[in-house]
JSON list of C-alpha atoms in Angstrom, two decimals:
[
{"chain": "A", "resi": 53, "resn": "MET", "atom": "CA", "xyz": [125.95, 143.29, 81.97]},
{"chain": "A", "resi": 54, "resn": "ILE", "atom": "CA", "xyz": [123.08, 140.85, 82.41]},
{"chain": "A", "resi": 55, "resn": "THR", "atom": "CA", "xyz": [119.72, 142.56, 82.86]},
{"chain": "A", "resi": 56, "resn": "ALA", "atom": "CA", "xyz": [116.35, 141.21, 83.94]},
{"chain": "A", "resi": 57, "resn": "ASP", "atom": "CA", "xyz": [113.28, 142.60, 85.62]},
{"chain": "A", "resi": 58, "resn": "LEU", "atom": "CA", "xyz": [113.29, 141.29, 89.17]},
{"chain": "A", "resi": 59, "resn": "SER", "atom": "CA", "xyz": [110.98, 143.97, 90.53]},
{"chain": "A", "resi": 60, "resn": "LYS", "atom": "CA", "xyz": [109.00, 142.78, 93.57]},
{"chain": "A", "resi": 61, "resn": "LYS", "atom": "CA", "xyz": [111.13, 139.63, 93.78]},
{"chain": "A", "resi": 62, "resn": "ARG", "atom": "CA", "xyz": [112.72, 138.65, 97.10]},
{"chain": "A", "resi": 63, "resn": "SER", "atom": "CA", "xyz": [116.05, 136.88, 97.22]},
{"chain": "A", "resi": 64, "resn": "LEU", "atom": "CA", "xyz": [118.34, 135.36, 99.85]},
{"chain": "A", "resi": 65, "resn": "VAL", "atom": "CA", "xyz": [121.99, 134.95, 98.87]},
{"chain": "A", "resi": 66, "resn": "THR", "atom": "CA", "xyz": [124.19, 132.98, 101.27]},
{"chain": "A", "resi": 67, "resn": "GLY", "atom": "CA", "xyz": [127.89, 133.70, 101.36]},
{"chain": "A", "resi": 68, "resn": "GLY", "atom": "CA", "xyz": [126.97, 137.03, 99.86]},
{"chain": "A", "resi": 69, "resn": "ALA", "atom": "CA", "xyz": [129.64, 139.35, 101.22]},
{"chain": "A", "resi": 70, "resn": "SER", "atom": "CA", "xyz": [132.35, 138.49, 98.69]},
{"chain": "A", "resi": 71, "resn": "GLY", "atom": "CA", "xyz": [133.11, 136.78, 95.39]},
{"chain": "A", "resi": 72, "resn": "ILE", "atom": "CA", "xyz": [130.29, 135.16, 93.43]},
{"chain": "A", "resi": 73, "resn": "GLY", "atom": "CA", "xyz": [127.83, 135.83, 96.23]},
{"chain": "A", "resi": 74, "resn": "LEU", "atom": "CA", "xyz": [128.50, 139.56, 96.29]},
{"chain": "A", "resi": 75, "resn": "ALA", "atom": "CA", "xyz": [128.32, 139.81, 92.51]},
{"chain": "A", "resi": 76, "resn": "THR", "atom": "CA", "xyz": [124.99, 137.93, 92.58]},
{"chain": "A", "resi": 77, "resn": "THR", "atom": "CA", "xyz": [123.59, 140.11, 95.34]},
{"chain": "A", "resi": 78, "resn": "GLU", "atom": "CA", "xyz": [124.49, 143.30, 93.51]},
{"chain": "A", "resi": 79, "resn": "LEU", "atom": "CA", "xyz": [123.18, 142.05, 90.16]},
{"chain": "A", "resi": 80, "resn": "PHE", "atom": "CA", "xyz": [119.84, 140.94, 91.61]},
{"chain": "A", "resi": 81, "resn": "ALA", "atom": "CA", "xyz": [119.45, 144.22, 93.48]},
{"chain": "A", "resi": 82, "resn": "ARG", "atom": "CA", "xyz": [120.27, 146.29, 90.40]},
{"chain": "A", "resi": 83, "resn": "CYS", "atom": "CA", "xyz": [117.62, 144.29, 88.53]},
{"chain": "A", "resi": 84, "resn": "GLY", "atom": "CA", "xyz": [115.04, 145.37, 91.10]},
{"chain": "A", "resi": 85, "resn": "ALA", "atom": "CA", "xyz": [114.99, 142.56, 93.67]},
{"chain": "A", "resi": 86, "resn": "LYS", "atom": "CA", "xyz": [115.01, 143.03, 97.42]},
{"chain": "A", "resi": 87, "resn": "VAL", "atom": "CA", "xyz": [117.97, 140.97, 98.59]},
{"chain": "A", "resi": 88, "resn": "ALA", "atom": "CA", "xyz": [118.99, 139.56, 101.97]},
{"chain": "A", "resi": 89, "resn": "MET", "atom": "CA", "xyz": [122.77, 139.19, 101.98]},
{"chain": "A", "resi": 90, "resn": "ASN", "atom": "CA", "xyz": [123.97, 136.41, 104.27]},
{"chain": "A", "resi": 91, "resn": "ASP", "atom": "CA", "xyz": [127.44, 135.86, 105.64]},
{"chain": "A", "resi": 92, "resn": "LEU", "atom": "CA", "xyz": [128.99, 134.94, 108.96]},
{"chain": "A", "resi": 93, "resn": "SER", "atom": "CA", "xyz": [128.07, 137.11, 111.92]},
{"chain": "A", "resi": 94, "resn": "GLY", "atom": "CA", "xyz": [130.93, 139.45, 112.67]},
{"chain": "A", "resi": 95, "resn": "ASN", "atom": "CA", "xyz": [132.27, 139.43, 109.11]},
{"chain": "A", "resi": 96, "resn": "PRO", "atom": "CA", "xyz": [133.15, 143.10, 108.52]},
{"chain": "A", "resi": 97, "resn": "ASN", "atom": "CA", "xyz": [132.56, 142.66, 104.79]},
{"chain": "A", "resi": 98, "resn": "LEU", "atom": "CA", "xyz": [128.87, 141.96, 105.40]},
{"chain": "A", "resi": 99, "resn": "GLU", "atom": "CA", "xyz": [127.97, 145.28, 106.99]},
{"chain": "A", "resi": 100, "resn": "ARG", "atom": "CA", "xyz": [130.37, 147.18, 104.75]},
{"chain": "A", "resi": 101, "resn": "GLU", "atom": "CA", "xyz": [128.94, 145.78, 101.51]},
{"chain": "A", "resi": 102, "resn": "VAL", "atom": "CA", "xyz": [125.33, 146.12, 102.65]},
{"chain": "A", "resi": 103, "resn": "GLN", "atom": "CA", "xyz": [125.98, 149.76, 103.52]},
{"chain": "A", "resi": 104, "resn": "ARG", "atom": "CA", "xyz": [127.71, 150.37, 100.18]},
{"chain": "A", "resi": 105, "resn": "LEU", "atom": "CA", "xyz": [124.82, 148.92, 98.21]},
{"chain": "A", "resi": 106, "resn": "GLN", "atom": "CA", "xyz": [122.21, 150.73, 100.29]},
{"chain": "A", "resi": 107, "resn": "GLU", "atom": "CA", "xyz": [124.02, 154.03, 99.73]},
{"chain": "A", "resi": 108, "resn": "ASP", "atom": "CA", "xyz": [123.79, 153.27, 96.02]},
{"chain": "A", "resi": 109, "resn": "GLY", "atom": "CA", "xyz": [120.01, 153.12, 96.36]},
{"chain": "A", "resi": 110, "resn": "LEU", "atom": "CA", "xyz": [119.68, 149.32, 96.30]},
{"chain": "A", "resi": 111, "resn": "ASP", "atom": "CA", "xyz": [117.26, 147.34, 98.47]},
{"chain": "A", "resi": 112, "resn": "VAL", "atom": "CA", "xyz": [119.70, 145.11, 100.33]},
{"chain": "A", "resi": 113, "resn": "ILE", "atom": "CA", "xyz": [119.59, 143.96, 103.96]},
{"chain": "A", "resi": 114, "resn": "ALA", "atom": "CA", "xyz": [122.00, 141.95, 106.10]},
{"chain": "A", "resi": 115, "resn": "ALA", "atom": "CA", "xyz": [121.18, 138.38, 107.14]},
{"chain": "A", "resi": 116, "resn": "PRO", "atom": "CA", "xyz": [124.07, 137.29, 109.39]},
{"chain": "A", "resi": 117, "resn": "GLY", "atom": "CA", "xyz": [124.35, 133.63, 110.34]},
{"chain": "A", "resi": 118, "resn": "ASN", "atom": "CA", "xyz": [126.27, 130.39, 109.97]},
{"chain": "A", "resi": 119, "resn": "VAL", "atom": "CA", "xyz": [124.63, 128.08, 107.42]},
{"chain": "A", "resi": 120, "resn": "GLY", "atom": "CA", "xyz": [126.71, 125.17, 108.73]},
{"chain": "A", "resi": 121, "resn": "ASP", "atom": "CA", "xyz": [125.03, 125.35, 112.14]},
{"chain": "A", "resi": 122, "resn": "ALA", "atom": "CA", "xyz": [121.51, 123.91, 112.09]},
{"chain": "A", "resi": 123, "resn": "GLU", "atom": "CA", "xyz": [119.92, 126.21, 114.65]},
{"chain": "A", "resi": 124, "resn": "ASP", "atom": "CA", "xyz": [121.65, 129.37, 113.44]},
{"chain": "A", "resi": 125, "resn": "CYS", "atom": "CA", "xyz": [120.82, 128.54, 109.83]},
{"chain": "A", "resi": 126, "resn": "LYS", "atom": "CA", "xyz": [117.14, 128.01, 110.61]},
{"chain": "A", "resi": 127, "resn": "ARG", "atom": "CA", "xyz": [117.05, 131.28, 112.55]},
{"chain": "A", "resi": 128, "resn": "MET", "atom": "CA", "xyz": [118.78, 133.19, 109.77]},
{"chain": "A", "resi": 129, "resn": "VAL", "atom": "CA", "xyz": [116.58, 131.91, 106.95]},
{"chain": "A", "resi": 130, "resn": "THR", "atom": "CA", "xyz": [113.38, 132.36, 108.95]},
{"chain": "A", "resi": 131, "resn": "GLN", "atom": "CA", "xyz": [114.35, 135.93, 109.85]},
{"chain": "A", "resi": 132, "resn": "ALA", "atom": "CA", "xyz": [115.34, 136.74, 106.26]},
{"chain": "A", "resi": 133, "resn": "ILE", "atom": "CA", "xyz": [111.99, 135.51, 104.95]},
{"chain": "A", "resi": 134, "resn": "ALA", "atom": "CA", "xyz": [110.19, 137.64, 107.55]},
{"chain": "A", "resi": 135, "resn": "ASP", "atom": "CA", "xyz": [112.28, 140.72, 106.72]},
{"chain": "A", "resi": 136, "resn": "LEU", "atom": "CA", "xyz": [111.77, 140.25, 102.98]},
{"chain": "A", "resi": 137, "resn": "GLY", "atom": "CA", "xyz": [108.06, 139.52, 103.30]},
{"chain": "A", "resi": 138, "resn": "GLY", "atom": "CA", "xyz": [108.41, 136.16, 101.56]},
{"chain": "A", "resi": 139, "resn": "LEU", "atom": "CA", "xyz": [110.95, 134.48, 99.30]},
{"chain": "A", "resi": 140, "resn": "ASP", "atom": "CA", "xyz": [111.25, 133.95, 95.55]},
{"chain": "A", "resi": 141, "resn": "HIS", "atom": "CA", "xyz": [114.92, 133.03, 95.17]},
{"chain": "A", "resi": 142, "resn": "LEU", "atom": "CA", "xyz": [117.33, 131.09, 97.37]},
{"chain": "A", "resi": 143, "resn": "ILE", "atom": "CA", "xyz": [120.94, 131.24, 96.19]},
{"chain": "A", "resi": 144, "resn": "ASN", "atom": "CA", "xyz": [122.92, 128.65, 98.14]},
{"chain": "A", "resi": 145, "resn": "ASN", "atom": "CA", "xyz": [126.33, 130.16, 97.53]},
{"chain": "A", "resi": 146, "resn": "ALA", "atom": "CA", "xyz": [128.03, 129.87, 100.94]},
{"chain": "A", "resi": 147, "resn": "GLY", "atom": "CA", "xyz": [131.06, 127.63, 100.78]},
{"chain": "A", "resi": 148, "resn": "THR", "atom": "CA", "xyz": [134.46, 127.08, 102.29]},
{"chain": "A", "resi": 149, "resn": "PRO", "atom": "CA", "xyz": [137.67, 125.39, 101.16]},
{"chain": "A", "resi": 150, "resn": "GLY", "atom": "CA", "xyz": [138.30, 124.74, 104.85]},
{"chain": "A", "resi": 151, "resn": "THR", "atom": "CA", "xyz": [142.00, 125.57, 104.58]},
{"chain": "A", "resi": 152, "resn": "LYS", "atom": "CA", "xyz": [144.25, 128.54, 103.91]},
{"chain": "A", "resi": 153, "resn": "SER", "atom": "CA", "xyz": [145.95, 126.81, 100.98]},
{"chain": "A", "resi": 154, "resn": "PRO", "atom": "CA", "xyz": [145.18, 123.87, 98.66]},
{"chain": "A", "resi": 155, "resn": "ILE", "atom": "CA", "xyz": [145.82, 120.33, 99.92]},
{"chain": "A", "resi": 156, "resn": "PRO", "atom": "CA", "xyz": [147.15, 117.78, 97.39]},
{"chain": "A", "resi": 157, "resn": "LEU", "atom": "CA", "xyz": [144.58, 115.06, 96.70]},
{"chain": "A", "resi": 158, "resn": "SER", "atom": "CA", "xyz": [147.24, 112.48, 97.57]},
{"chain": "A", "resi": 159, "resn": "ASP", "atom": "CA", "xyz": [147.68, 113.85, 101.11]},
{"chain": "A", "resi": 160, "resn": "LEU", "atom": "CA", "xyz": [144.89, 111.94, 102.83]},
{"chain": "A", "resi": 161, "resn": "GLU", "atom": "CA", "xyz": [146.37, 112.48, 106.30]},
{"chain": "A", "resi": 162, "resn": "ALA", "atom": "CA", "xyz": [145.96, 116.25, 105.94]},
{"chain": "A", "resi": 163, "resn": "VAL", "atom": "CA", "xyz": [142.17, 115.89, 105.70]},
{"chain": "A", "resi": 164, "resn": "ASP", "atom": "CA", "xyz": [141.21, 114.82, 109.20]},
{"chain": "A", "resi": 165, "resn": "GLU", "atom": "CA", "xyz": [137.69, 114.30, 110.54]},
{"chain": "A", "resi": 166, "resn": "GLU", "atom": "CA", "xyz": [137.40, 117.86, 111.84]},
{"chain": "A", "resi": 167, "resn": "LEU", "atom": "CA", "xyz": [138.34, 119.43, 108.51]},
{"chain": "A", "resi": 168, "resn": "TRP", "atom": "CA", "xyz": [136.10, 117.00, 106.61]},
{"chain": "A", "resi": 169, "resn": "GLY", "atom": "CA", "xyz": [133.16, 117.83, 108.85]},
{"chain": "A", "resi": 170, "resn": "ARG", "atom": "CA", "xyz": [133.68, 121.58, 108.63]},
{"chain": "A", "resi": 171, "resn": "ILE", "atom": "CA", "xyz": [133.74, 121.53, 104.83]},
{"chain": "A", "resi": 172, "resn": "MET", "atom": "CA", "xyz": [130.70, 119.26, 104.57]},
{"chain": "A", "resi": 173, "resn": "ASP", "atom": "CA", "xyz": [128.73, 121.31, 107.11]},
{"chain": "A", "resi": 174, "resn": "VAL", "atom": "CA", "xyz": [129.06, 124.52, 105.13]},
{"chain": "A", "resi": 175, "resn": "ASN", "atom": "CA", "xyz": [129.22, 123.30, 101.53]},
{"chain": "A", "resi": 176, "resn": "LEU", "atom": "CA", "xyz": [126.62, 120.53, 101.63]},
{"chain": "A", "resi": 177, "resn": "LEU", "atom": "CA", "xyz": [124.63, 120.46, 104.86]},
{"chain": "A", "resi": 178, "resn": "GLY", "atom": "CA", "xyz": [124.21, 124.24, 104.80]},
{"chain": "A", "resi": 179, "resn": "ALA", "atom": "CA", "xyz": [122.58, 124.16, 101.38]},
{"chain": "A", "resi": 180, "resn": "TYR", "atom": "CA", "xyz": [120.17, 121.45, 102.53]},
{"chain": "A", "resi": 181, "resn": "LEU", "atom": "CA", "xyz": [119.31, 123.30, 105.75]},
{"chain": "A", "resi": 182, "resn": "CYS", "atom": "CA", "xyz": [118.60, 126.51, 103.86]},
{"chain": "A", "resi": 183, "resn": "ALA", "atom": "CA", "xyz": [116.45, 124.70, 101.30]},
{"chain": "A", "resi": 184, "resn": "ARG", "atom": "CA", "xyz": [114.53, 122.83, 103.99]},
{"chain": "A", "resi": 185, "resn": "THR", "atom": "CA", "xyz": [113.79, 125.99, 105.95]},
{"chain": "A", "resi": 186, "resn": "ALA", "atom": "CA", "xyz": [112.88, 128.01, 102.87]},
{"chain": "A", "resi": 187, "resn": "ALA", "atom": "CA", "xyz": [110.85, 125.32, 101.08]},
{"chain": "A", "resi": 188, "resn": "LYS", "atom": "CA", "xyz": [107.37, 126.43, 102.20]},
{"chain": "A", "resi": 189, "resn": "ALA", "atom": "CA", "xyz": [107.96, 130.09, 101.36]},
{"chain": "A", "resi": 190, "resn": "LEU", "atom": "CA", "xyz": [109.41, 129.17, 97.98]},
{"chain": "A", "resi": 191, "resn": "LYS", "atom": "CA", "xyz": [106.49, 126.86, 97.20]},
{"chain": "A", "resi": 192, "resn": "ASP", "atom": "CA", "xyz": [104.00, 129.58, 98.10]},
{"chain": "A", "resi": 193, "resn": "GLY", "atom": "CA", "xyz": [105.46, 131.88, 95.46]},
{"chain": "A", "resi": 194, "resn": "GLY", "atom": "CA", "xyz": [106.60, 129.37, 92.85]},
{"chain": "A", "resi": 195, "resn": "GLY", "atom": "CA", "xyz": [110.22, 130.20, 93.56]},
{"chain": "A", "resi": 196, "resn": "ALA", "atom": "CA", "xyz": [113.63, 128.89, 92.60]},
{"chain": "A", "resi": 197, "resn": "ILE", "atom": "CA", "xyz": [116.82, 127.60, 94.20]},
{"chain": "A", "resi": 198, "resn": "VAL", "atom": "CA", "xyz": [120.26, 127.91, 92.65]},
{"chain": "A", "resi": 199, "resn": "ASN", "atom": "CA", "xyz": [123.18, 126.10, 94.27]},
{"chain": "A", "resi": 200, "resn": "THR", "atom": "CA", "xyz": [126.76, 127.17, 93.64]},
{"chain": "A", "resi": 201, "resn": "ALA", "atom": "CA", "xyz": [128.66, 123.94, 93.06]},
{"chain": "A", "resi": 202, "resn": "SER", "atom": "CA", "xyz": [132.05, 123.71, 91.33]},
{"chain": "A", "resi": 203, "resn": "GLN", "atom": "CA", "xyz": [133.93, 121.98, 88.55]},
{"chain": "A", "resi": 204, "resn": "ALA", "atom": "CA", "xyz": [135.63, 120.17, 91.44]},
{"chain": "A", "resi": 205, "resn": "GLY", "atom": "CA", "xyz": [132.37, 118.29, 91.95]},
{"chain": "A", "resi": 206, "resn": "LEU", "atom": "CA", "xyz": [132.50, 117.04, 88.36]},
{"chain": "A", "resi": 207, "resn": "THR", "atom": "CA", "xyz": [136.21, 116.36, 87.95]},
{"chain": "A", "resi": 208, "resn": "GLY", "atom": "CA", "xyz": [137.25, 115.27, 91.44]},
{"chain": "A", "resi": 209, "resn": "MET", "atom": "CA", "xyz": [139.98, 117.91, 91.40]},
{"chain": "A", "resi": 210, "resn": "GLY", "atom": "CA", "xyz": [139.93, 120.93, 93.67]},
{"chain": "A", "resi": 211, "resn": "SER", "atom": "CA", "xyz": [141.44, 122.58, 96.70]},
{"chain": "A", "resi": 212, "resn": "SER", "atom": "CA", "xyz": [141.16, 119.33, 98.66]},
{"chain": "A", "resi": 213, "resn": "LEU", "atom": "CA", "xyz": [139.60, 115.89, 98.43]},
{"chain": "A", "resi": 214, "resn": "ALA", "atom": "CA", "xyz": [136.90, 116.90, 100.92]},
{"chain": "A", "resi": 215, "resn": "TYR", "atom": "CA", "xyz": [136.05, 120.04, 98.95]},
{"chain": "A", "resi": 216, "resn": "ALA", "atom": "CA", "xyz": [135.63, 118.08, 95.70]},
{"chain": "A", "resi": 217, "resn": "VAL", "atom": "CA", "xyz": [133.43, 115.50, 97.44]},
{"chain": "A", "resi": 218, "resn": "SER", "atom": "CA", "xyz": [131.28, 118.22, 99.05]},
{"chain": "A", "resi": 219, "resn": "LYS", "atom": "CA", "xyz": [130.63, 119.83, 95.67]},
{"chain": "A", "resi": 220, "resn": "ALA", "atom": "CA", "xyz": [129.81, 116.48, 94.07]},
{"chain": "A", "resi": 221, "resn": "GLY", "atom": "CA", "xyz": [127.30, 115.98, 96.85]},
{"chain": "A", "resi": 222, "resn": "LEU", "atom": "CA", "xyz": [125.85, 119.42, 96.21]},
{"chain": "A", "resi": 223, "resn": "ILE", "atom": "CA", "xyz": [125.30, 118.58, 92.55]},
{"chain": "A", "resi": 224, "resn": "ASN", "atom": "CA", "xyz": [123.33, 115.47, 93.50]},
{"chain": "A", "resi": 225, "resn": "LEU", "atom": "CA", "xyz": [121.49, 117.37, 96.24]},
{"chain": "A", "resi": 226, "resn": "THR", "atom": "CA", "xyz": [120.37, 119.71, 93.46]},
{"chain": "A", "resi": 227, "resn": "ARG", "atom": "CA", "xyz": [119.02, 116.79, 91.45]},
{"chain": "A", "resi": 228, "resn": "SER", "atom": "CA", "xyz": [117.18, 115.34, 94.44]},
{"chain": "A", "resi": 229, "resn": "LEU", "atom": "CA", "xyz": [115.72, 118.68, 95.51]},
{"chain": "A", "resi": 230, "resn": "ALA", "atom": "CA", "xyz": [114.58, 119.33, 91.94]},
{"chain": "A", "resi": 231, "resn": "ARG", "atom": "CA", "xyz": [112.58, 116.12, 92.09]},
{"chain": "A", "resi": 232, "resn": "GLY", "atom": "CA", "xyz": [111.37, 116.60, 95.64]},
{"chain": "A", "resi": 233, "resn": "LEU", "atom": "CA", "xyz": [110.22, 120.21, 95.32]},
{"chain": "A", "resi": 234, "resn": "ALA", "atom": "CA", "xyz": [108.76, 120.02, 91.81]},
{"chain": "A", "resi": 235, "resn": "PRO", "atom": "CA", "xyz": [106.60, 121.39, 90.32]},
{"chain": "A", "resi": 236, "resn": "GLU", "atom": "CA", "xyz": [106.29, 124.39, 92.63]},
{"chain": "A", "resi": 237, "resn": "VAL", "atom": "CA", "xyz": [110.02, 125.10, 93.00]},
{"chain": "A", "resi": 238, "resn": "ARG", "atom": "CA", "xyz": [112.72, 124.94, 90.33]},
{"chain": "A", "resi": 239, "resn": "VAL", "atom": "CA", "xyz": [116.15, 123.82, 91.53]},
{"chain": "A", "resi": 240, "resn": "ASN", "atom": "CA", "xyz": [119.35, 124.18, 89.53]},
{"chain": "A", "resi": 241, "resn": "CYS", "atom": "CA", "xyz": [123.06, 124.55, 90.15]},
{"chain": "A", "resi": 242, "resn": "ILE", "atom": "CA", "xyz": [126.05, 126.18, 88.52]},
{"chain": "A", "resi": 243, "resn": "ALA", "atom": "CA", "xyz": [129.52, 124.63, 88.53]},
{"chain": "A", "resi": 244, "resn": "PRO", "atom": "CA", "xyz": [132.10, 127.40, 88.06]},
{"chain": "A", "resi": 245, "resn": "GLY", "atom": "CA", "xyz": [135.74, 126.72, 87.28]},
{"chain": "A", "resi": 246, "resn": "MET", "atom": "CA", "xyz": [138.52, 129.15, 88.16]},
{"chain": "A", "resi": 247, "resn": "VAL", "atom": "CA", "xyz": [137.19, 132.52, 89.29]},
{"chain": "A", "resi": 248, "resn": "ASP", "atom": "CA", "xyz": [139.20, 135.70, 89.82]},
{"chain": "A", "resi": 249, "resn": "SER", "atom": "CA", "xyz": [139.19, 135.83, 93.61]},
{"chain": "A", "resi": 250, "resn": "PRO", "atom": "CA", "xyz": [141.63, 136.05, 96.56]},
{"chain": "A", "resi": 251, "resn": "TRP", "atom": "CA", "xyz": [141.33, 132.27, 97.05]},
{"chain": "A", "resi": 252, "resn": "GLU", "atom": "CA", "xyz": [142.15, 131.29, 93.48]},
{"chain": "A", "resi": 253, "resn": "CYS", "atom": "CA", "xyz": [145.38, 133.31, 93.52]},
{"chain": "A", "resi": 254, "resn": "ARG", "atom": "CA", "xyz": [146.80, 130.73, 95.95]},
{"chain": "A", "resi": 255, "resn": "PHE", "atom": "CA", "xyz": [146.85, 128.07, 93.23]},
{"chain": "A", "resi": 256, "resn": "PRO", "atom": "CA", "xyz": [150.10, 127.52, 91.30]},
{"chain": "A", "resi": 257, "resn": "GLY", "atom": "CA", "xyz": [149.93, 129.12, 87.87]},
{"chain": "A", "resi": 258, "resn": "TYR", "atom": "CA", "xyz": [147.02, 131.38, 88.80]},
{"chain": "A", "resi": 259, "resn": "ASP", "atom": "CA", "xyz": [148.54, 134.36, 87.01]},
{"chain": "A", "resi": 260, "resn": "SER", "atom": "CA", "xyz": [149.72, 132.40, 83.98]},
{"chain": "A", "resi": 261, "resn": "PRO", "atom": "CA", "xyz": [148.72, 134.05, 80.67]},
{"chain": "A", "resi": 262, "resn": "ASP", "atom": "CA", "xyz": [147.86, 130.56, 79.38]},
{"chain": "A", "resi": 263, "resn": "ARG", "atom": "CA", "xyz": [145.10, 129.88, 81.95]},
{"chain": "A", "resi": 264, "resn": "GLY", "atom": "CA", "xyz": [142.37, 130.73, 79.48]},
{"chain": "A", "resi": 265, "resn": "GLU", "atom": "CA", "xyz": [143.56, 128.07, 77.06]},
{"chain": "A", "resi": 266, "resn": "ILE", "atom": "CA", "xyz": [142.29, 125.25, 79.28]},
{"chain": "A", "resi": 267, "resn": "VAL", "atom": "CA", "xyz": [138.63, 126.33, 79.11]},
{"chain": "A", "resi": 268, "resn": "PRO", "atom": "CA", "xyz": [136.32, 126.16, 76.09]},
{"chain": "A", "resi": 269, "resn": "LEU", "atom": "CA", "xyz": [135.65, 129.91, 75.99]},
{"chain": "A", "resi": 270, "resn": "LYS", "atom": "CA", "xyz": [139.42, 130.60, 76.00]},
{"chain": "A", "resi": 271, "resn": "MET", "atom": "CA", "xyz": [138.91, 133.21, 78.68]},
{"chain": "A", "resi": 272, "resn": "VAL", "atom": "CA", "xyz": [138.77, 133.44, 82.47]}
]
């Protein structure tokens, strides 16, 4: 398990109630950080996971809100910073595939304007809104932003055309923010491939024993 001393550090993790976001929240908290876990208001996972981590002695608080809604996002980030007493880390992890199952890239008609907008609002606009709202607090403490992109943003392949485009945009948003917020704030992104999660199991061949052969580490 990765270990680091994050004592006295304050972190906001969006999309933190499941998957990569939950793993990040728990890791940061176990390394000593005080973490605000964001997810949609009303998501039962949010309160359940916050309670679980608190009962384990970790300093985790809930930060409900929709990052894809400008006003709600600003409110959520502002409140999280106040509750944490400042901010050292912003993990822009919130994301959505927008659909219940993958859409073939060739099926352009299936990606209408509403679906396109919903995916972009959460995956791309949300990251920008969070960064914009958190920028001053991060600059004050010499903080860092990490955006969760995807291999879809590098390859053009993913759960849908709109999803791949949103993640490509997030990668370039990372580059632009890194320039715009330097030198006070460091901005980076990760681009995961297949991750063991309820969403990934919807892809054909998810449980194939040969999945690991397509990645350099030969493991998933």
